[in-house]
CSV table of C-alpha atoms and ligand atoms in Angstrom, one decimal:
chain,number,residue,atom,x,y,z
Y,1,UNK,CA,12.5,141.9,-7.6
Y,2,UNK,CA,12.4,138.3,-8.7
Y,3,UNK,CA,10.1,137.2,-11.6
Y,4,UNK,CA,6.3,137.6,-11.0
Y,5,UNK,CA,4.6,134.6,-9.7
Y,6,UNK,CA,0.8,133.6,-9.4
Y,7,UNK,CA,-0.6,133.0,-5.8
Y,8,UNK,CA,-4.0,132.1,-5.4
Y,9,UNK,CA,-5.3,132.1,-2.0
Y,10,UNK,CA,-8.5,129.8,-1.8
Y,11,UNK,CA,-10.7,131.1,1.3
Y,12,UNK,CA,-13.9,129.3,2.5
Y,13,UNK,CA,-15.1,127.5,5.5
Y,14,UNK,CA,-14.3,123.8,6.3
Y,15,UNK,CA,-16.2,121.8,3.6
Y,16,UNK,CA,-16.8,124.8,1.2
Y,17,UNK,CA,-14.8,123.0,-1.7
Y,18,UNK,CA,-11.2,124.5,-1.5
Y,19,UNK,CA,-9.7,121.0,-1.9
Y,20,UNK,CA,-12.1,120.0,-4.9
Y,21,UNK,CA,-11.7,123.3,-6.6
Y,22,UNK,CA,-7.8,123.4,-6.1
Y,23,UNK,CA,-7.5,119.9,-7.7
Y,24,UNK,CA,-9.6,120.9,-10.7
Y,25,UNK,CA,-7.5,124.2,-11.0
Y,26,UNK,CA,-4.3,122.6,-11.1
Y,27,UNK,CA,-3.9,121.4,-14.6
Y,28,UNK,CA,-5.8,124.8,-16.0
Y,29,UNK,CA,-3.7,127.1,-14.0
Y,30,UNK,CA,-0.5,125.1,-14.4
Y,31,UNK,CA,0.2,125.5,-10.5
Y,32,UNK,CA,0.4,123.0,-7.7
Y,33,UNK,CA,-2.2,122.7,-5.0
Y,34,UNK,CA,-0.4,123.5,-1.5
Y,35,UNK,CA,-2.8,122.1,1.1
Y,36,UNK,CA,-1.4,122.3,4.6
Y,37,UNK,CA,-4.1,119.9,5.7
Y,38,UNK,CA,-3.1,117.4,3.0
Y,39,UNK,CA,0.7,117.8,4.3
Y,40,UNK,CA,-0.2,117.1,7.8
Y,41,UNK,CA,-2.3,114.3,7.0
Y,42,UNK,CA,0.5,112.8,4.8
Y,43,UNK,CA,2.7,113.2,7.7
Y,44,UNK,CA,0.3,111.5,10.1
Y,45,UNK,CA,0.0,108.6,7.6
Y,46,UNK,CA,3.9,108.2,7.6
Y,47,UNK,CA,3.9,108.8,11.5
Y,48,UNK,CA,6.6,111.5,11.6
Y,49,UNK,CA,7.2,113.8,14.3
Y,50,UNK,CA,5.4,116.6,12.5
Y,51,UNK,CA,2.3,114.4,12.0
Y,52,UNK,CA,2.3,113.4,15.7
Y,53,UNK,CA,2.3,117.1,16.7
Y,54,UNK,CA,-0.4,118.1,14.1
Y,55,UNK,CA,-2.8,115.3,15.1
Y,56,UNK,CA,-3.0,116.5,18.7
Y,57,UNK,CA,-4.6,119.9,17.3
Y,58,UNK,CA,-6.5,118.4,14.3
Y,59,UNK,CA,-8.2,116.1,16.5
Y,60,UNK,CA,-10.0,118.7,18.2
Y,61,UNK,CA,-10.3,120.9,15.1
Y,62,UNK,CA,-7.8,123.6,16.5
Y,63,UNK,CA,-5.2,125.2,14.3
Y,64,UNK,CA,-1.6,123.6,14.3
Y,65,UNK,CA,0.8,126.4,15.9
Y,66,UNK,CA,1.9,128.9,13.5
Y,67,UNK,CA,5.6,128.6,13.7
Y,68,UNK,CA,5.2,125.1,12.7
Y,69,UNK,CA,2.8,125.7,9.9
Y,70,UNK,CA,4.6,128.8,8.6
Y,71,UNK,CA,8.0,126.9,8.3
Y,72,UNK,CA,6.3,124.2,6.7
Y,73,UNK,CA,4.8,126.4,3.8
Y,74,UNK,CA,8.2,128.2,3.5
Y,75,UNK,CA,10.0,124.8,2.8
Y,76,UNK,CA,7.1,123.7,0.5
Y,77,UNK,CA,7.4,126.9,-1.7
Y,78,UNK,CA,11.1,126.0,-2.4
Y,79,UNK,CA,10.0,122.9,-4.3
Y,80,UNK,CA,10.6,123.3,-8.0
Y,81,UNK,CA,6.9,122.7,-8.9
Y,82,UNK,CA,6.1,126.1,-7.2
Y,83,UNK,CA,8.8,128.0,-9.4
Y,84,UNK,CA,5.7,129.8,-11.0
Y,85,UNK,CA,3.4,130.0,-8.0
Y,86,UNK,CA,0.9,128.1,-6.2
Y,87,UNK,CA,-2.8,127.5,-5.2
Y,88,UNK,CA,-3.0,127.8,-1.6
Y,89,UNK,CA,-5.7,125.5,0.0
Y,90,UNK,CA,-6.0,126.2,3.9
Y,91,UNK,CA,-3.3,128.4,4.3
Y,92,UNK,CA,-3.2,131.2,5.4
Y,93,UNK,CA,-5.5,130.6,8.1
Y,94,UNK,CA,-5.2,133.4,10.5
Y,95,UNK,CA,-3.8,136.8,10.4
Y,96,UNK,CA,-0.4,135.9,11.7
Y,97,UNK,CA,0.0,133.5,8.6
Y,98,UNK,CA,-1.4,135.9,6.4
Y,99,UNK,CA,1.2,138.5,7.0
Y,100,UNK,CA,3.9,135.9,7.3
Y,101,UNK,CA,2.7,134.7,3.7
Y,102,UNK,CA,2.7,138.3,2.5
Y,103,UNK,CA,6.5,138.4,3.5
Y,104,UNK,CA,7.2,135.2,1.6
Y,105,UNK,CA,5.7,136.1,-1.7
Y,106,UNK,CA,6.7,139.7,-1.6
Y,107,UNK,CA,9.6,139.1,-3.8
Y,108,UNK,CA,7.4,137.6,-6.4
Y,109,UNK,CA,4.7,140.3,-6.5
Y,110,UNK,CA,2.6,139.3,-3.6
Y,111,UNK,CA,-0.5,137.4,-3.4
Y,112,UNK,CA,-2.3,137.5,-6.8
Y,113,UNK,CA,-6.2,137.1,-5.9
Y,114,UNK,CA,-8.1,135.5,-3.2
Y,115,UNK,CA,-11.3,133.8,-4.3
Y,116,UNK,CA,-13.6,133.5,-1.4
Y,117,UNK,CA,-15.7,130.2,-1.8
Y,118,UNK,CA,-19.1,131.1,0.1
Y,119,UNK,CA,-21.1,128.3,1.3
Y,120,UNK,CA,-23.9,128.3,4.3
Y,121,UNK,CA,-23.3,126.2,7.4
Y,122,UNK,CA,-25.9,123.7,6.9
Y,123,UNK,CA,-24.5,122.9,3.6
Y,124,UNK,CA,-21.0,122.7,5.1
Y,125,UNK,CA,-22.3,120.0,7.3
Y,126,UNK,CA,-24.0,118.0,4.6
Y,127,UNK,CA,-20.7,118.2,2.4
Y,128,UNK,CA,-18.4,117.0,5.3
Y,129,UNK,CA,-20.5,114.4,6.6
Y,130,UNK,CA,-20.8,112.8,3.0
Y,131,UNK,CA,-17.2,113.4,2.0
Y,132,UNK,CA,-14.8,110.3,1.1
Y,133,UNK,CA,-11.4,110.6,0.4
Y,134,UNK,CA,-9.1,108.2,-1.4
Y,135,UNK,CA,-6.3,106.6,1.0
Y,136,UNK,CA,-3.8,106.3,-1.9
Y,137,UNK,CA,-4.1,109.5,-4.0
Y,138,UNK,CA,-6.4,111.7,-2.0
Y,139,UNK,CA,-9.0,112.3,-4.5
Y,140,UNK,CA,-12.0,113.9,-2.9
Y,141,UNK,CA,-15.8,112.5,-3.3
Y,142,UNK,CA,-19.2,112.9,-1.9
Y,143,UNK,CA,-21.5,110.2,-1.3
Y,144,UNK,CA,-24.3,112.1,-3.1
Y,145,UNK,CA,-22.9,115.0,-4.8
Y,146,UNK,CA,-20.0,113.6,-6.3
Y,147,UNK,CA,-20.1,109.9,-6.0
Y,148,UNK,CA,-17.4,107.4,-7.2
Y,149,UNK,CA,-18.3,105.0,-10.0
Y,150,UNK,CA,-18.2,101.9,-7.5
Y,151,UNK,CA,-19.1,102.8,-4.0
Y,152,UNK,CA,-16.1,103.0,-1.6
Y,153,UNK,CA,-13.5,102.7,-4.6
Y,154,UNK,CA,-11.5,105.6,-6.1
Y,155,UNK,CA,-12.3,106.0,-9.7
Y,156,UNK,CA,-8.6,107.0,-10.6
Y,157,UNK,CA,-6.5,104.4,-8.9
Y,158,UNK,CA,-9.1,101.8,-7.3
Y,159,UNK,CA,-7.9,103.0,-3.8
Y,160,UNK,CA,-10.1,102.7,-0.9
Y,161,UNK,CA,-12.4,105.6,0.1
Y,162,UNK,CA,-12.3,106.5,3.7
Y,163,UNK,CA,-13.7,109.3,6.0
Y,164,UNK,CA,-11.2,111.8,7.5
Y,165,UNK,CA,-10.8,111.5,11.3
Y,166,UNK,CA,-11.7,115.1,11.9
Y,167,UNK,CA,-15.0,114.7,9.9
Y,168,UNK,CA,-16.9,113.5,13.3
Y,169,UNK,CA,-19.7,116.0,14.1
Y,170,UNK,CA,-18.2,117.3,17.5
Y,171,UNK,CA,-15.0,118.3,15.6
Y,172,UNK,CA,-16.6,119.8,12.4
Y,173,UNK,CA,-18.6,122.1,14.8
Y,174,UNK,CA,-15.3,123.2,16.5
Y,175,UNK,CA,-13.6,123.5,13.0
Y,176,UNK,CA,-16.4,125.8,12.0
Y,177,UNK,CA,-16.1,127.9,15.3
Y,178,UNK,CA,-12.2,128.2,14.6
Y,179,UNK,CA,-13.1,129.3,11.1
Y,180,UNK,CA,-15.3,132.0,12.1
Y,181,UNK,CA,-13.2,133.2,14.9
Y,182,UNK,CA,-9.5,132.8,13.3
Y,183,UNK,CA,-10.0,132.5,9.5
Y,184,UNK,CA,-12.9,134.7,8.7
Y,185,UNK,CA,-10.9,137.8,9.4
Y,186,UNK,CA,-8.8,137.3,6.4
Y,187,UNK,CA,-11.9,138.0,4.4
Y,188,UNK,CA,-11.6,141.9,5.6
Y,189,UNK,CA,-7.9,141.6,5.4
Y,190,UNK,CA,-7.8,140.9,1.6
Y,191,UNK,CA,-10.7,143.0,0.8
Y,192,UNK,CA,-8.6,146.1,2.1
Y,193,UNK,CA,-6.0,145.1,-0.2
Y,194,UNK,CA,-8.2,145.0,-3.1
Y,195,UNK,CA,-7.7,141.2,-3.7
Y,196,UNK,CA,-10.7,139.4,-2.6
Y,197,UNK,CA,-13.1,138.0,-5.3
Y,198,UNK,CA,-16.4,136.4,-3.9
Y,199,UNK,CA,-17.4,133.0,-5.7
Y,200,UNK,CA,-20.9,131.4,-5.0
Y,201,UNK,CA,-19.9,128.0,-3.6
Y,202,UNK,CA,-23.4,126.8,-3.4
Y,203,UNK,CA,-23.4,125.8,-7.1
Y,204,UNK,CA,-22.6,122.4,-8.5
Y,205,UNK,CA,-18.8,121.6,-8.6
Y,206,UNK,CA,-18.5,122.2,-12.2
Y,207,UNK,CA,-20.1,125.6,-12.0
Y,208,UNK,CA,-17.9,126.7,-9.2
Y,209,UNK,CA,-14.9,125.7,-11.1
Y,210,UNK,CA,-15.9,127.5,-14.3
Y,211,UNK,CA,-16.4,130.7,-12.2
Y,212,UNK,CA,-13.0,130.3,-10.7
Y,213,UNK,CA,-11.5,129.7,-14.3
Y,214,UNK,CA,-13.2,132.9,-15.6
Y,215,UNK,CA,-12.1,134.8,-12.5
Y,216,UNK,CA,-8.4,133.6,-13.0
Y,217,UNK,CA,-8.6,133.7,-16.8
Y,218,UNK,CA,-7.2,130.2,-17.0
S,1,AP5,P1,-8.1,121.2,6.2
S,1,AP5,O1,-7.7,120.0,5.5
S,1,AP5,O2,-7.8,122.5,5.4
S,1,AP5,O3,-9.5,121.2,6.3
S,1,AP5,P2,-10.6,122.3,6.3
S,1,AP5,O4,-10.2,123.7,6.1
S,1,AP5,O5,-11.4,122.1,7.4
S,1,AP5,O6,-11.3,122.1,4.9
S,1,AP5,P3,-11.9,120.9,4.4
S,1,AP5,O7,-10.7,120.2,3.9
S,1,AP5,O8,-12.5,120.2,5.2
S,1,AP5,O9,-12.8,121.3,3.1
S,1,AP5,P4,-12.5,121.8,1.5
S,1,AP5,O10,-13.1,123.2,1.5
S,1,AP5,O11,-11.2,121.3,1.2
S,1,AP5,O12,-13.6,120.8,1.2
S,1,AP5,P5,-13.7,119.7,0.1
S,1,AP5,O13,-13.2,120.2,-1.4
S,1,AP5,O14,-13.0,118.4,0.6
S,1,AP5,O15,-7.6,121.3,7.7
S,1,AP5,C1,-7.7,120.3,8.6
S,1,AP5,C2,-6.8,120.6,10.1
S,1,AP5,O16,-5.6,120.8,9.6
S,1,AP5,C3,-7.3,121.6,10.5
S,1,AP5,O17,-8.5,121.7,11.4
S,1,AP5,C4,-6.1,122.3,11.4
S,1,AP5,O18,-6.0,121.5,12.5
S,1,AP5,C5,-5.0,121.7,10.5
S,1,AP5,N1,-4.5,122.8,9.6
S,1,AP5,C6,-4.5,122.8,8.2
S,1,AP5,N2,-4.1,124.0,7.8
S,1,AP5,C7,-3.7,124.7,8.9
S,1,AP5,C8,-3.1,126.0,8.9
S,1,AP5,N3,-2.8,126.7,7.8
S,1,AP5,N4,-3.0,126.2,10.2
S,1,AP5,C9,-2.9,125.6,11.3
S,1,AP5,N5,-3.7,124.5,11.2
S,1,AP5,C10,-3.9,123.9,9.8
S,1,AP5,O19,-15.3,119.4,-0.1
S,1,AP5,C11,-16.1,118.9,0.9
S,1,AP5,C12,-17.0,117.9,0.3
S,1,AP5,O20,-18.1,118.6,-0.5
S,1,AP5,C13,-16.5,116.9,-0.5
S,1,AP5,O21,-17.0,115.6,-0.5
S,1,AP5,C14,-16.9,117.2,-1.9
S,1,AP5,O22,-17.2,116.3,-2.9
S,1,AP5,C15,-18.1,118.2,-1.7
S,1,AP5,N6,-18.3,119.3,-2.6
S,1,AP5,C16,-17.2,120.2,-2.8
S,1,AP5,N7,-17.8,121.2,-3.7
S,1,AP5,C17,-19.0,120.8,-3.9
S,1,AP5,C18,-20.1,121.6,-4.6
S,1,AP5,N8,-20.0,122.8,-5.3
S,1,AP5,N9,-21.3,120.9,-4.5
S,1,AP5,C19,-21.7,119.9,-3.7
S,1,AP5,N10,-20.6,119.2,-3.3
S,1,AP5,C20,-19.5,119.7,-3.1
S,2,MG,MG1,-9.7,120.5,1.8
S,3,ZN,ZN1,-7.2,107.4,-5.7
């Protein structure tokens, strides 16, 4: 077997705070965030074929086909920054992806831990409707819960803050539906493997971050 790596799989509904926490953990854990949603959005922005394909699914809140997504993650894990492992944000997202991911990481000791960031549905809607992201660096804000210093402007690089296209109310409802139907079964899947760790996602951002760092011992 190759050298052991650390693979953290962040589970949680849309808007639970996976992206926010992954970015906060990157430095502490010395691991890169791998967000399939961010990779699709990057491709969309650059008008690649992958971006065009992904858009047709993302616009309705459906999942992009597994073959495409799994291949994309396989490629991403070959990058040198993933040589010690990764913080997975938004992948795996159904049982097919979870079994494929198990095979990908088996040579490195498998999935290390699966923090499940629990948040209730009304809070999901509040978080998603108030979310703003930086056009240039992807930093995540919330108009009430995590506002930038100057409205509409990124603290880090002065980039413009915009709303995601899939954060419209109808799409959010379908994303939640898809989450319960396809992603929530992963809670049982990882529980059965002894990897699930529940984290209270209803706390303020810093408290969720502290709980995750304590769990991961970073
Ligand atoms: P993706 O980009 O993964 O979206 P998602 O899962 O719906 O999750 P979000 O990014 O909306 O939420 P988050 O948990 O990251 O929350 P955030 O930290 O931003 O996927 C988008 C689409 O891409 C999918 O619908 C699908 O089409 C496609 N896709 C992606 N991965 C795929 C895959 N594996 N297979 C197939 N298709 C795939 O926080 C939300 C807001 O809340 C922010 O404003 C933040 O500031 C605020 N906030 C966060 N934490 C707190 C807190 N503790 N207290 C108060 N506010 C908080
Ligand atoms: Mg996200
Ligand atoms: Zn920025």
